[in-house]
PDB file of C-alpha atoms and ligand atoms in Angstrom:
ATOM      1  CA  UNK A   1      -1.224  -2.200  49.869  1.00  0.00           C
ATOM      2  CA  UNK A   2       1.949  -3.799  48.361  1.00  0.00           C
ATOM      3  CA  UNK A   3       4.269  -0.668  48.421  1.00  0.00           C
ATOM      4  CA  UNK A   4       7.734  -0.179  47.132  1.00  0.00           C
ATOM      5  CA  UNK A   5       9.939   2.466  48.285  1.00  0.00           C
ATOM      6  CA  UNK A   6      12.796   3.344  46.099  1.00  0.00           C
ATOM      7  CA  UNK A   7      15.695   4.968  48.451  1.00  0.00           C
ATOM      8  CA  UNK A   8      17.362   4.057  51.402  1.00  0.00           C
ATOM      9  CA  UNK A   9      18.449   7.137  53.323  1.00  0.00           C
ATOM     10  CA  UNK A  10      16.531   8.790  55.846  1.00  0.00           C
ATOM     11  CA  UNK A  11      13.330   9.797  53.700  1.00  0.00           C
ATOM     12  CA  UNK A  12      13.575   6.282  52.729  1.00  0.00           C
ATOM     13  CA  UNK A  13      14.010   4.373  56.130  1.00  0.00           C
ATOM     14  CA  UNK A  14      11.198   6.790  57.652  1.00  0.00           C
ATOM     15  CA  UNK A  15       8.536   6.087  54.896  1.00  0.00           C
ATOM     16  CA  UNK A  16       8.965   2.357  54.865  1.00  0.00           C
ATOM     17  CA  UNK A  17       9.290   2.155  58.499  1.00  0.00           C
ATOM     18  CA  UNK A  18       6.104   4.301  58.604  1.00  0.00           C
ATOM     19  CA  UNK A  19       4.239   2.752  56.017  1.00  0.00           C
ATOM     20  CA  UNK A  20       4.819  -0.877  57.122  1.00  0.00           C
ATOM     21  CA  UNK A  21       3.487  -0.037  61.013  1.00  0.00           C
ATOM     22  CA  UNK A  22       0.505   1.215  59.261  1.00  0.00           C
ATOM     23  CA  UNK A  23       0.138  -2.237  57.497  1.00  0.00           C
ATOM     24  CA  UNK A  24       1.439  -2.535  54.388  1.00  0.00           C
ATOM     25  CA  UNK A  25       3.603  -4.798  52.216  1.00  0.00           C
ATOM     26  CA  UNK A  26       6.594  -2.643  52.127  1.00  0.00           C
ATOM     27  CA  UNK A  27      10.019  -3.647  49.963  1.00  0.00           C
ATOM     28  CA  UNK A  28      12.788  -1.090  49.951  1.00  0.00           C
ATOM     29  CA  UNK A  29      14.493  -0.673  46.795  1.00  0.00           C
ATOM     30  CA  UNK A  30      18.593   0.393  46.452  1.00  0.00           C
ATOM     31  CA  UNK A  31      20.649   0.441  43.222  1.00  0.00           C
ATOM     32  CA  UNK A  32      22.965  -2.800  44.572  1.00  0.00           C
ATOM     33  CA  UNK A  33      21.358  -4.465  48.363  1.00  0.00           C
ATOM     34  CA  UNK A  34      24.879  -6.121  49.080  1.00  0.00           C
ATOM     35  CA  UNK A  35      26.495  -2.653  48.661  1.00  0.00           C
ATOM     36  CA  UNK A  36      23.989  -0.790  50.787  1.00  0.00           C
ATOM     37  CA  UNK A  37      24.308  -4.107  53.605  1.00  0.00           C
ATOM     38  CA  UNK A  38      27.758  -3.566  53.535  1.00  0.00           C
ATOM     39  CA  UNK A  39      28.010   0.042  54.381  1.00  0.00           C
ATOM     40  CA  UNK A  40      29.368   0.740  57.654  1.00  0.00           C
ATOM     41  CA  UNK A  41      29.819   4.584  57.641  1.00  0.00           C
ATOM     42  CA  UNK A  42      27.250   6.867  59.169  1.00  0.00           C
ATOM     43  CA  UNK A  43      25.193   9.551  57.343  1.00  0.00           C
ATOM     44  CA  UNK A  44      25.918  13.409  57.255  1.00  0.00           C
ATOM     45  CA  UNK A  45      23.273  13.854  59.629  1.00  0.00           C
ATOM     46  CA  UNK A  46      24.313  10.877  61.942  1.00  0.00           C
ATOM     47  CA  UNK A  47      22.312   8.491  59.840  1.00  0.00           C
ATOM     48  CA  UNK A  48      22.603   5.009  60.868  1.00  0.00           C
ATOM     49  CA  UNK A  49      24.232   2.449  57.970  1.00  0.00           C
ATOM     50  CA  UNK A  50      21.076   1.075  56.654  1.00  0.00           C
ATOM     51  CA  UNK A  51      21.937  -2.462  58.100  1.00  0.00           C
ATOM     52  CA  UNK A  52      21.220  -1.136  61.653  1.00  0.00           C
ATOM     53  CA  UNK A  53      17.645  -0.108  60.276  1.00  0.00           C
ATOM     54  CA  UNK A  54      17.126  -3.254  58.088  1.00  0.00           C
ATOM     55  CA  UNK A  55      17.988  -5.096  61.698  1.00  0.00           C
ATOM     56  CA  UNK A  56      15.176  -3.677  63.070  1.00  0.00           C
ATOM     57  CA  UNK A  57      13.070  -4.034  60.049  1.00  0.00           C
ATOM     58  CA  UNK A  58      13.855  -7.454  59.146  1.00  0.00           C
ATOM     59  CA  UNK A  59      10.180  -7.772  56.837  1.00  0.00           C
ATOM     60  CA  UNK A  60      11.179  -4.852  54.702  1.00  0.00           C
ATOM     61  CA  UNK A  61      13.369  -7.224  52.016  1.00  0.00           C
ATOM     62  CA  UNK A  62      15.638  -4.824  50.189  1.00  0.00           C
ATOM     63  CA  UNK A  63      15.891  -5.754  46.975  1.00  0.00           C
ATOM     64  CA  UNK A  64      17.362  -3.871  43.214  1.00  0.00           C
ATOM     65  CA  UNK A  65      14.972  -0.904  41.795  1.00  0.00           C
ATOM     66  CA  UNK A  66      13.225  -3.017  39.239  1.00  0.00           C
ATOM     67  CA  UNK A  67      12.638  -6.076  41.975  1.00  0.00           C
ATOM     68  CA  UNK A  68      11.227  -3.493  44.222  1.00  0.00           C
ATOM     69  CA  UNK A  69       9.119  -1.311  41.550  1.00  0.00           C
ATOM     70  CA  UNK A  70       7.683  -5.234  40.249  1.00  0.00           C
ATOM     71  CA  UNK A  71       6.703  -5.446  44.277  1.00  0.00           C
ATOM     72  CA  UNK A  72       4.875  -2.426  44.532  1.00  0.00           C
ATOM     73  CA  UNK A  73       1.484  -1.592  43.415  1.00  0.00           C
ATOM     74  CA  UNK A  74       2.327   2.031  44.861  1.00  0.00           C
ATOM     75  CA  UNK A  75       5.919   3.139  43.996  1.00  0.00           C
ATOM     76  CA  UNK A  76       7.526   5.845  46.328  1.00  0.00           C
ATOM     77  CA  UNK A  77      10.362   7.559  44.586  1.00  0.00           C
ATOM     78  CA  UNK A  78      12.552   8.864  47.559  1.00  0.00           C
ATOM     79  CA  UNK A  79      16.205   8.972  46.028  1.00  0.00           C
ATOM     80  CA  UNK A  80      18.356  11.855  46.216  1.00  0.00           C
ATOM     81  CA  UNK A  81      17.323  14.679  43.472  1.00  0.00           C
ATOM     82  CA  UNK A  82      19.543  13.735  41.249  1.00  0.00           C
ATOM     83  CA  UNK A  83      19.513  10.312  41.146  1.00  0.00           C
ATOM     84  CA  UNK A  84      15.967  10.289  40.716  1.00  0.00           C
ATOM     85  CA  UNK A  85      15.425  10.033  36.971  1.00  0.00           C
ATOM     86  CA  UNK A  86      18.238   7.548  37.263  1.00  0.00           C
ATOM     87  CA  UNK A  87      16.455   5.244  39.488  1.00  0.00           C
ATOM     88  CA  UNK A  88      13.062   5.184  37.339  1.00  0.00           C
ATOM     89  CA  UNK A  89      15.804   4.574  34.461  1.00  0.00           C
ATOM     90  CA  UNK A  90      17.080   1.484  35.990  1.00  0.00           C
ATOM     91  CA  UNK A  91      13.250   0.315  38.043  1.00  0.00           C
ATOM     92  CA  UNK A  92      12.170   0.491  34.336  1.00  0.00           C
ATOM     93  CA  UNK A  93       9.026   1.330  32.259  1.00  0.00           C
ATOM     94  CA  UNK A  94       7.390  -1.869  32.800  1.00  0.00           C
ATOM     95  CA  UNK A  95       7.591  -2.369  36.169  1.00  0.00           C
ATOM     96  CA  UNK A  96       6.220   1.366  36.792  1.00  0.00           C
ATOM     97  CA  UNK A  97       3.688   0.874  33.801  1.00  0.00           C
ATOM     98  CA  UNK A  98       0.153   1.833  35.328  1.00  0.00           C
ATOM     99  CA  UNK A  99       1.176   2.368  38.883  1.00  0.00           C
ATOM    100  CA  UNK A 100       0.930   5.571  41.422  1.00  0.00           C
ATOM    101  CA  UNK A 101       4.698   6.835  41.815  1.00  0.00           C
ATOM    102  CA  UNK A 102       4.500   8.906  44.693  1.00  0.00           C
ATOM    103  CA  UNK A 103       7.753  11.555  43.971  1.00  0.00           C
ATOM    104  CA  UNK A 104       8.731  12.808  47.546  1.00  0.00           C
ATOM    105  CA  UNK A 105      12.242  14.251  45.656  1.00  0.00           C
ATOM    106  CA  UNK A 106      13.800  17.353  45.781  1.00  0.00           C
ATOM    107  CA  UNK A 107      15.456  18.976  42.849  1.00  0.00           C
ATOM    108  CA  UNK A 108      18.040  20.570  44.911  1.00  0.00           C
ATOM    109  CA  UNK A 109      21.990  20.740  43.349  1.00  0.00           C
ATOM    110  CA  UNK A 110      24.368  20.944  46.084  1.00  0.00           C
ATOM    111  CA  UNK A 111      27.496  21.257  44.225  1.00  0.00           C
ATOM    112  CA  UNK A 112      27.734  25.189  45.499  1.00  0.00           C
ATOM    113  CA  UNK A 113      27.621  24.041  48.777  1.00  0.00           C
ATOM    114  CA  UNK A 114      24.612  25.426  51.031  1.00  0.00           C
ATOM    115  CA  UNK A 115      22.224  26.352  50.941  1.00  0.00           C
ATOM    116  CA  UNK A 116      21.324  24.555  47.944  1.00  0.00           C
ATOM    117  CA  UNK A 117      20.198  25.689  44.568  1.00  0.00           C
ATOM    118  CA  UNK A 118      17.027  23.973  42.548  1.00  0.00           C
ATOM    119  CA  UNK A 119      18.113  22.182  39.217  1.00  0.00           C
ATOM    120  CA  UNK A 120      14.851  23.199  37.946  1.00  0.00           C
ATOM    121  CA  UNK A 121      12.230  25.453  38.593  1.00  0.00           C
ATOM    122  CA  UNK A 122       9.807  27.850  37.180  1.00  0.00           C
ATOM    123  CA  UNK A 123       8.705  26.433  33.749  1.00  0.00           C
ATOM    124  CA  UNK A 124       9.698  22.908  34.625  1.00  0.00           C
ATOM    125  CA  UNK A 125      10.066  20.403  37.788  1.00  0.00           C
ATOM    126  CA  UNK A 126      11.582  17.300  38.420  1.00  0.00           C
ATOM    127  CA  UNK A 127       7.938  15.772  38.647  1.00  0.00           C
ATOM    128  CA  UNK A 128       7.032  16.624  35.344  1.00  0.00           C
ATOM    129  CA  UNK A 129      10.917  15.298  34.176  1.00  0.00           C
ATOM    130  CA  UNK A 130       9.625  11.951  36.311  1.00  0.00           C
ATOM    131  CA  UNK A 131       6.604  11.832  34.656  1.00  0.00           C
ATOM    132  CA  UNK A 132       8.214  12.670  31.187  1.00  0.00           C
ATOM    133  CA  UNK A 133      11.112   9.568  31.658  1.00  0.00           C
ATOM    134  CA  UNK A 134       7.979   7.271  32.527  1.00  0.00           C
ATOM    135  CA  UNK A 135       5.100   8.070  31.147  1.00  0.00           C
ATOM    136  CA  UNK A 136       3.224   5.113  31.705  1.00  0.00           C
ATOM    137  CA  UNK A 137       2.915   5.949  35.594  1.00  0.00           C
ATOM    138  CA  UNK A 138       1.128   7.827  37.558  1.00  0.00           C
ATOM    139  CA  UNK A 139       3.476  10.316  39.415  1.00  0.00           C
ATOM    140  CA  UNK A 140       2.003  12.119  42.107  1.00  0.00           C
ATOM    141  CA  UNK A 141       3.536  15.450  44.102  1.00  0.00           C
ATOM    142  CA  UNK A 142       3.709  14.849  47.909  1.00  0.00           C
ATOM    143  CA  UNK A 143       5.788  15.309  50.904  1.00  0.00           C
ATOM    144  CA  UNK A 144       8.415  16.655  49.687  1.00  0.00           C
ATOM    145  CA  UNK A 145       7.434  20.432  51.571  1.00  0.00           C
ATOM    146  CA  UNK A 146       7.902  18.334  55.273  1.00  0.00           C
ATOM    147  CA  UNK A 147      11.021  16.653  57.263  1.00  0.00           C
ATOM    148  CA  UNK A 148      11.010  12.954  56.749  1.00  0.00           C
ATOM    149  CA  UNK A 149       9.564  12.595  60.477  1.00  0.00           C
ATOM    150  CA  UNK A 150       7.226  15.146  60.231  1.00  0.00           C
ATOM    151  CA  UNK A 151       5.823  12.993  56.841  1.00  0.00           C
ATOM    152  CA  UNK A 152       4.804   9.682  59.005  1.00  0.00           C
ATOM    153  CA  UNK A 153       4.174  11.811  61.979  1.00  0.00           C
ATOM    154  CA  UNK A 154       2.224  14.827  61.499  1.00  0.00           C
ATOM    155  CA  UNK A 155       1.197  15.342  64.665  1.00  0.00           C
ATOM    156  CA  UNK A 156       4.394  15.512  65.988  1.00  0.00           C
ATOM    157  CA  UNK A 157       4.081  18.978  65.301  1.00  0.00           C
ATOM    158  CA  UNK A 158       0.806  21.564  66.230  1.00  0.00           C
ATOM    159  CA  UNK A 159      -1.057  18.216  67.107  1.00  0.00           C
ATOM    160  CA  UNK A 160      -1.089  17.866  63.401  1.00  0.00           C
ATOM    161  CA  UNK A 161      -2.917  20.841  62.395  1.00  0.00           C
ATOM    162  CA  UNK A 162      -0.961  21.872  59.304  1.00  0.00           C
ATOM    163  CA  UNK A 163      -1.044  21.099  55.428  1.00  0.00           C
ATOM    164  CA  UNK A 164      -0.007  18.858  52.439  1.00  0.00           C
ATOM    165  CA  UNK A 165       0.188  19.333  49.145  1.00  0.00           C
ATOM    166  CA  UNK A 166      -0.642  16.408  46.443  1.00  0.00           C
ATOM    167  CA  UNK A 167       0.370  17.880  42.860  1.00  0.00           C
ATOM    168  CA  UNK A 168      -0.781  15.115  39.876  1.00  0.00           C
ATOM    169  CA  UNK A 169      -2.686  14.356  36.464  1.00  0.00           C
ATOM    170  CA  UNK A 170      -4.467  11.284  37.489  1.00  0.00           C
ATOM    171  CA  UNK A 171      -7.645  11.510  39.950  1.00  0.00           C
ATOM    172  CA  UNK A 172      -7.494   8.391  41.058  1.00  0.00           C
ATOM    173  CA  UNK A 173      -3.914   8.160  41.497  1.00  0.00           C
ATOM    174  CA  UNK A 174      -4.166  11.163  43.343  1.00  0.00           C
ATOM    175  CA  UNK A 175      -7.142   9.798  45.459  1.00  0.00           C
ATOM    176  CA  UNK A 176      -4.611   6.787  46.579  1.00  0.00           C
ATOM    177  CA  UNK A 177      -1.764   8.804  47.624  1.00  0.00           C
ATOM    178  CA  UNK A 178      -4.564  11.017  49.769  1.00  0.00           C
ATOM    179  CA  UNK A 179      -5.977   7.964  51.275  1.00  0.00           C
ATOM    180  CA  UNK A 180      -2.446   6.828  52.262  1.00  0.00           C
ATOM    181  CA  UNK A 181      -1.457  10.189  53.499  1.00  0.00           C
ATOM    182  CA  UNK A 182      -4.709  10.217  55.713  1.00  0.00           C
ATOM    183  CA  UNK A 183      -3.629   6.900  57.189  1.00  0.00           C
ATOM    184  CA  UNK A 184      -0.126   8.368  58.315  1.00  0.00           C
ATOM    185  CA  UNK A 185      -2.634  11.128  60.192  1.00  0.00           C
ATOM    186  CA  UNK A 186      -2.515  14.450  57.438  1.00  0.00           C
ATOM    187  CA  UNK A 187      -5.949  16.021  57.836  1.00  0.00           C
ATOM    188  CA  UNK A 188      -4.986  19.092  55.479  1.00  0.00           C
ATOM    189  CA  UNK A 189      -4.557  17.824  52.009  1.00  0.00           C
ATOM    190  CA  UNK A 190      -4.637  20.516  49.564  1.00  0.00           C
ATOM    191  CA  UNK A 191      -4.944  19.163  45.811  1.00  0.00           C
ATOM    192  CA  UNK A 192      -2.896  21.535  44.022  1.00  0.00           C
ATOM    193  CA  UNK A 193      -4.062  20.296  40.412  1.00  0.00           C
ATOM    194  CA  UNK A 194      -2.239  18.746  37.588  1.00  0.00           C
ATOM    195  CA  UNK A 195       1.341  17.273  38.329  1.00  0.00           C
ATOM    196  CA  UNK A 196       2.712  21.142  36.627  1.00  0.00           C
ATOM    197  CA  UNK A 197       1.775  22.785  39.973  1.00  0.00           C
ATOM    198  CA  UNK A 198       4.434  20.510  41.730  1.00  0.00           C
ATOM    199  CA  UNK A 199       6.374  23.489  40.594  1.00  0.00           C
ATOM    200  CA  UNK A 200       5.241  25.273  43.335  1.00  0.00           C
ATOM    201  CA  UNK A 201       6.313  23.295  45.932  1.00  0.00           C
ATOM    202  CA  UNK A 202       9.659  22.488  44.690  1.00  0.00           C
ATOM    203  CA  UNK A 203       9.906  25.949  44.697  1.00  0.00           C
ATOM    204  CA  UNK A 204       9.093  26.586  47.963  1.00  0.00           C
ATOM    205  CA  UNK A 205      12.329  24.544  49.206  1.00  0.00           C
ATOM    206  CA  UNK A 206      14.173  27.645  49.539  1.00  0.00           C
ATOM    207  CA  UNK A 207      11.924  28.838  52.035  1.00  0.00           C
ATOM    208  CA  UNK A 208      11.466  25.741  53.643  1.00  0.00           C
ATOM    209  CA  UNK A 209      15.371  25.405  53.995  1.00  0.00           C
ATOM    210  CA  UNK A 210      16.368  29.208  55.424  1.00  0.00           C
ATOM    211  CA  UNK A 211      13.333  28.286  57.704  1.00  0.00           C
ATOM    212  CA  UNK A 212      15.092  25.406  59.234  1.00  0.00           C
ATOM    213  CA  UNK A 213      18.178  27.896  59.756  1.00  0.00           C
ATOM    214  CA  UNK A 214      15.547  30.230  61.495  1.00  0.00           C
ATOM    215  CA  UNK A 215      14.177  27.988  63.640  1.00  0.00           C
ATOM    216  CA  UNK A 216      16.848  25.659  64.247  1.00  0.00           C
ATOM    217  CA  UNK A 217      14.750  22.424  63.609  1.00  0.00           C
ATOM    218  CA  UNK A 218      13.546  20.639  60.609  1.00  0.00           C
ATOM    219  CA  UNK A 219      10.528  19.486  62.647  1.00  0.00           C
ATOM    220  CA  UNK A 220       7.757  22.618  61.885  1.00  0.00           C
ATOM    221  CA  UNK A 221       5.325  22.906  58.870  1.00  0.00           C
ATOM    222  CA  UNK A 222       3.305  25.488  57.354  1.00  0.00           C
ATOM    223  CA  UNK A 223      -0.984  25.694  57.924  1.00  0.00           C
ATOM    224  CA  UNK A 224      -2.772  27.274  55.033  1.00  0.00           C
ATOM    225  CA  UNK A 225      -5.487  29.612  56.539  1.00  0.00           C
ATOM    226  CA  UNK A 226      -8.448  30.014  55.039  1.00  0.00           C
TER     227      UNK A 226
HETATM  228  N1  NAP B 301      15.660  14.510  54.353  1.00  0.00           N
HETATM  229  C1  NAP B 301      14.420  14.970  54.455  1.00  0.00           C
HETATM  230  O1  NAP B 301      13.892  15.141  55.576  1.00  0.00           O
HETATM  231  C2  NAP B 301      13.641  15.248  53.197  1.00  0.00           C
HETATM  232  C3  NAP B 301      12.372  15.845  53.294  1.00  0.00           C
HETATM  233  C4  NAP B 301      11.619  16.025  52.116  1.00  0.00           C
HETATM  234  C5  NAP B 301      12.122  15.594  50.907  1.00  0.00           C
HETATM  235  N2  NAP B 301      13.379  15.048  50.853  1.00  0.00           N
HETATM  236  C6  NAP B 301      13.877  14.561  49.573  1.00  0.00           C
HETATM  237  O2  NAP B 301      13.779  13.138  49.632  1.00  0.00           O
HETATM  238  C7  NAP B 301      14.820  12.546  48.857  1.00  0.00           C
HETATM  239  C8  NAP B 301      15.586  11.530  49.695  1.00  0.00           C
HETATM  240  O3  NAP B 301      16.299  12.202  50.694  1.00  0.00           O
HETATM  241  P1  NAP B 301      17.205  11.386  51.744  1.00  0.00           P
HETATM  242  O4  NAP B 301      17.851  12.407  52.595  1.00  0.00           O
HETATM  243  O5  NAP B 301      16.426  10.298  52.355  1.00  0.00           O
HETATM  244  O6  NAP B 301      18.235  10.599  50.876  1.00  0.00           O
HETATM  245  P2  NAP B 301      19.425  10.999  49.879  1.00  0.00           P
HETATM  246  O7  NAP B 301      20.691  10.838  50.592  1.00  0.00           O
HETATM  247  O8  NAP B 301      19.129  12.320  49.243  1.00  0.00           O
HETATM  248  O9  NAP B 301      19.268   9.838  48.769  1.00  0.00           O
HETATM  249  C9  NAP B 301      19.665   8.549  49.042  1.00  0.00           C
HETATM  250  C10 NAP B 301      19.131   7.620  47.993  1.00  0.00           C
HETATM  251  O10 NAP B 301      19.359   8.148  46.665  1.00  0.00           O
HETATM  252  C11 NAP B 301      19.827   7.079  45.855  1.00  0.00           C
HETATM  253  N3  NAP B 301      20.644   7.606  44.761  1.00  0.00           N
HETATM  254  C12 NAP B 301      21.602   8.560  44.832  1.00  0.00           C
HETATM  255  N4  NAP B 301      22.158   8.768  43.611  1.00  0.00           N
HETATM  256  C13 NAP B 301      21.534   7.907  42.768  1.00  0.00           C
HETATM  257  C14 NAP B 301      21.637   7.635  41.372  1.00  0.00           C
HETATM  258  N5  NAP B 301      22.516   8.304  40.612  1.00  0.00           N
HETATM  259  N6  NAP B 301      20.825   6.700  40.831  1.00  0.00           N
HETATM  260  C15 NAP B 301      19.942   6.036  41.575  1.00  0.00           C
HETATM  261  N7  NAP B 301      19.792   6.242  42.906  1.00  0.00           N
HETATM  262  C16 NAP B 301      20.565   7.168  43.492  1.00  0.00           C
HETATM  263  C17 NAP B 301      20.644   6.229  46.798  1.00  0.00           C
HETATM  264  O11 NAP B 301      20.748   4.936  46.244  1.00  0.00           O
HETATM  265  P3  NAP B 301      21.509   3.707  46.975  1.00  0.00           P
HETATM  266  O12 NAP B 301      20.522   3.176  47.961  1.00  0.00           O
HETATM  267  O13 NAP B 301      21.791   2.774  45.864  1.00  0.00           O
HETATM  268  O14 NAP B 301      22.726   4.309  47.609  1.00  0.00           O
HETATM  269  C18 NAP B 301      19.807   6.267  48.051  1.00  0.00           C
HETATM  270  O15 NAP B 301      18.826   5.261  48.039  1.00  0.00           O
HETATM  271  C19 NAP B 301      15.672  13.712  48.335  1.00  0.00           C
HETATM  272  O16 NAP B 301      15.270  14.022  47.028  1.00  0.00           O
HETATM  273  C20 NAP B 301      15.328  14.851  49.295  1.00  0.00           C
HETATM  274  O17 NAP B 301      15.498  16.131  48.705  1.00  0.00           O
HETATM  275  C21 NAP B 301      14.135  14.873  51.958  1.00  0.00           C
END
């Protein structure tokens, strides 16, 4: 599958690098490439500058939004929370017109400092404010509940038995991001229903966050027991 992912920090990198060694057609999209080549600083988290990854990714081209949403018959929107209805903004209507964008995002406002607080929540999510800005595409719920390595590896953790949550309005659409999330090795995928119960996960950030404090690692997940 030709897939673009739009976002080039660790969520990003992880995804594409993921995606890609599971055989797809991967392009990584950034709001200027020569900017984001020419970085030299590291990440708050020790992130590489994302020339050290595109070195060792050298057929992932990295090209503007809208060059990378017109590559990708399966969109991944994995920008910071509040860039992302700026980046569907400038990957525009047409080139997201009829696809599945995958929103991996966070709606989490860090201006307090941490932990952070959600931009939106309860009667609203940033999905549903994706899906409103373009509402030719298909946005899907996923991901966002799990570390960016715990997303391509699941069974990094409890060999893999734990769960996923897809949140949409389109069967199909939601069908294709199940199918990929099955290839990166998630056995648990819980359809949540229309793209209005991604308010639940968003929601569950905060518990997901004071849980890394708890346990010290970003690297755990939650099973739903039946
Ligand atoms: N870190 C995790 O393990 C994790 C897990 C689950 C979900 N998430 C969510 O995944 C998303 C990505 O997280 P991350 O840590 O990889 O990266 P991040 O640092 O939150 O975001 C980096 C990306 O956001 C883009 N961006 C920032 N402001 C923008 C704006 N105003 N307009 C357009 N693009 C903008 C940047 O564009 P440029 O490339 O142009 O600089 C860059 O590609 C977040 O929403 C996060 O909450 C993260």
């Amino acid at each position: 599958v030709r897939i673009a992912i739009l976002g080039t920090g660790v969520v990003g990198r992880t995804l594409a690098g993921g995606l890609e060694a599971a055989g797809h057609d991967i392009a990584v999209g950034t709001r200027d490439p020569r900017a984001t080549l020419a970085r030299t600083d590291t990440g708050p988290m020790g992130t590489p500058p994302y020339a050290v990854w595109q070195e060792e990714h050298p057929d992932v081209a990295l090209l503007p939004y809208p060059d990378a949403a017109a590559h990708g018959d399966v969109v991944v929107l994995a920008t910071a929370g509040d860039g992302a209805l700026g980046a569907v903004e400038l990957a525009g209507r047409e080139d997201l017109a009829g696809k599945v964008l995958v929103d991996v995002t966070n709606p989490l406002d860090f201006s307090g400092g941490f932990p952070p607080t959600l931009t939106v929540c309860n009667t609203d999510s940033l999905a549903e404010q994706i899906q409103r800005a373009v509402p030719d595409a298909k946005v899907v719920k996923a991901l966002n509940t799990v570390s960016a390595s715990v997303m391509v590896q699941p069974g990094s953790v409890a060999d893999g038995d734990h769960s996923i949550f897809v949140s949409g309005d389109d069967a199909d659409a939601k069908a294709t991001v199940t199918s990929l999330l099955r290839e990166l090795g998630w056995r648990d995928v819980i359809d949540l229903g229309a793209l209005n119960t991604a308010r639940g996960p968003e929601m569950y950030l905060p518990v997901w966050l004071r849980l890394m404090g708890a346990l010290g690692t970003p690297a755990f997940n939650v099973k739903v027991v039946r």
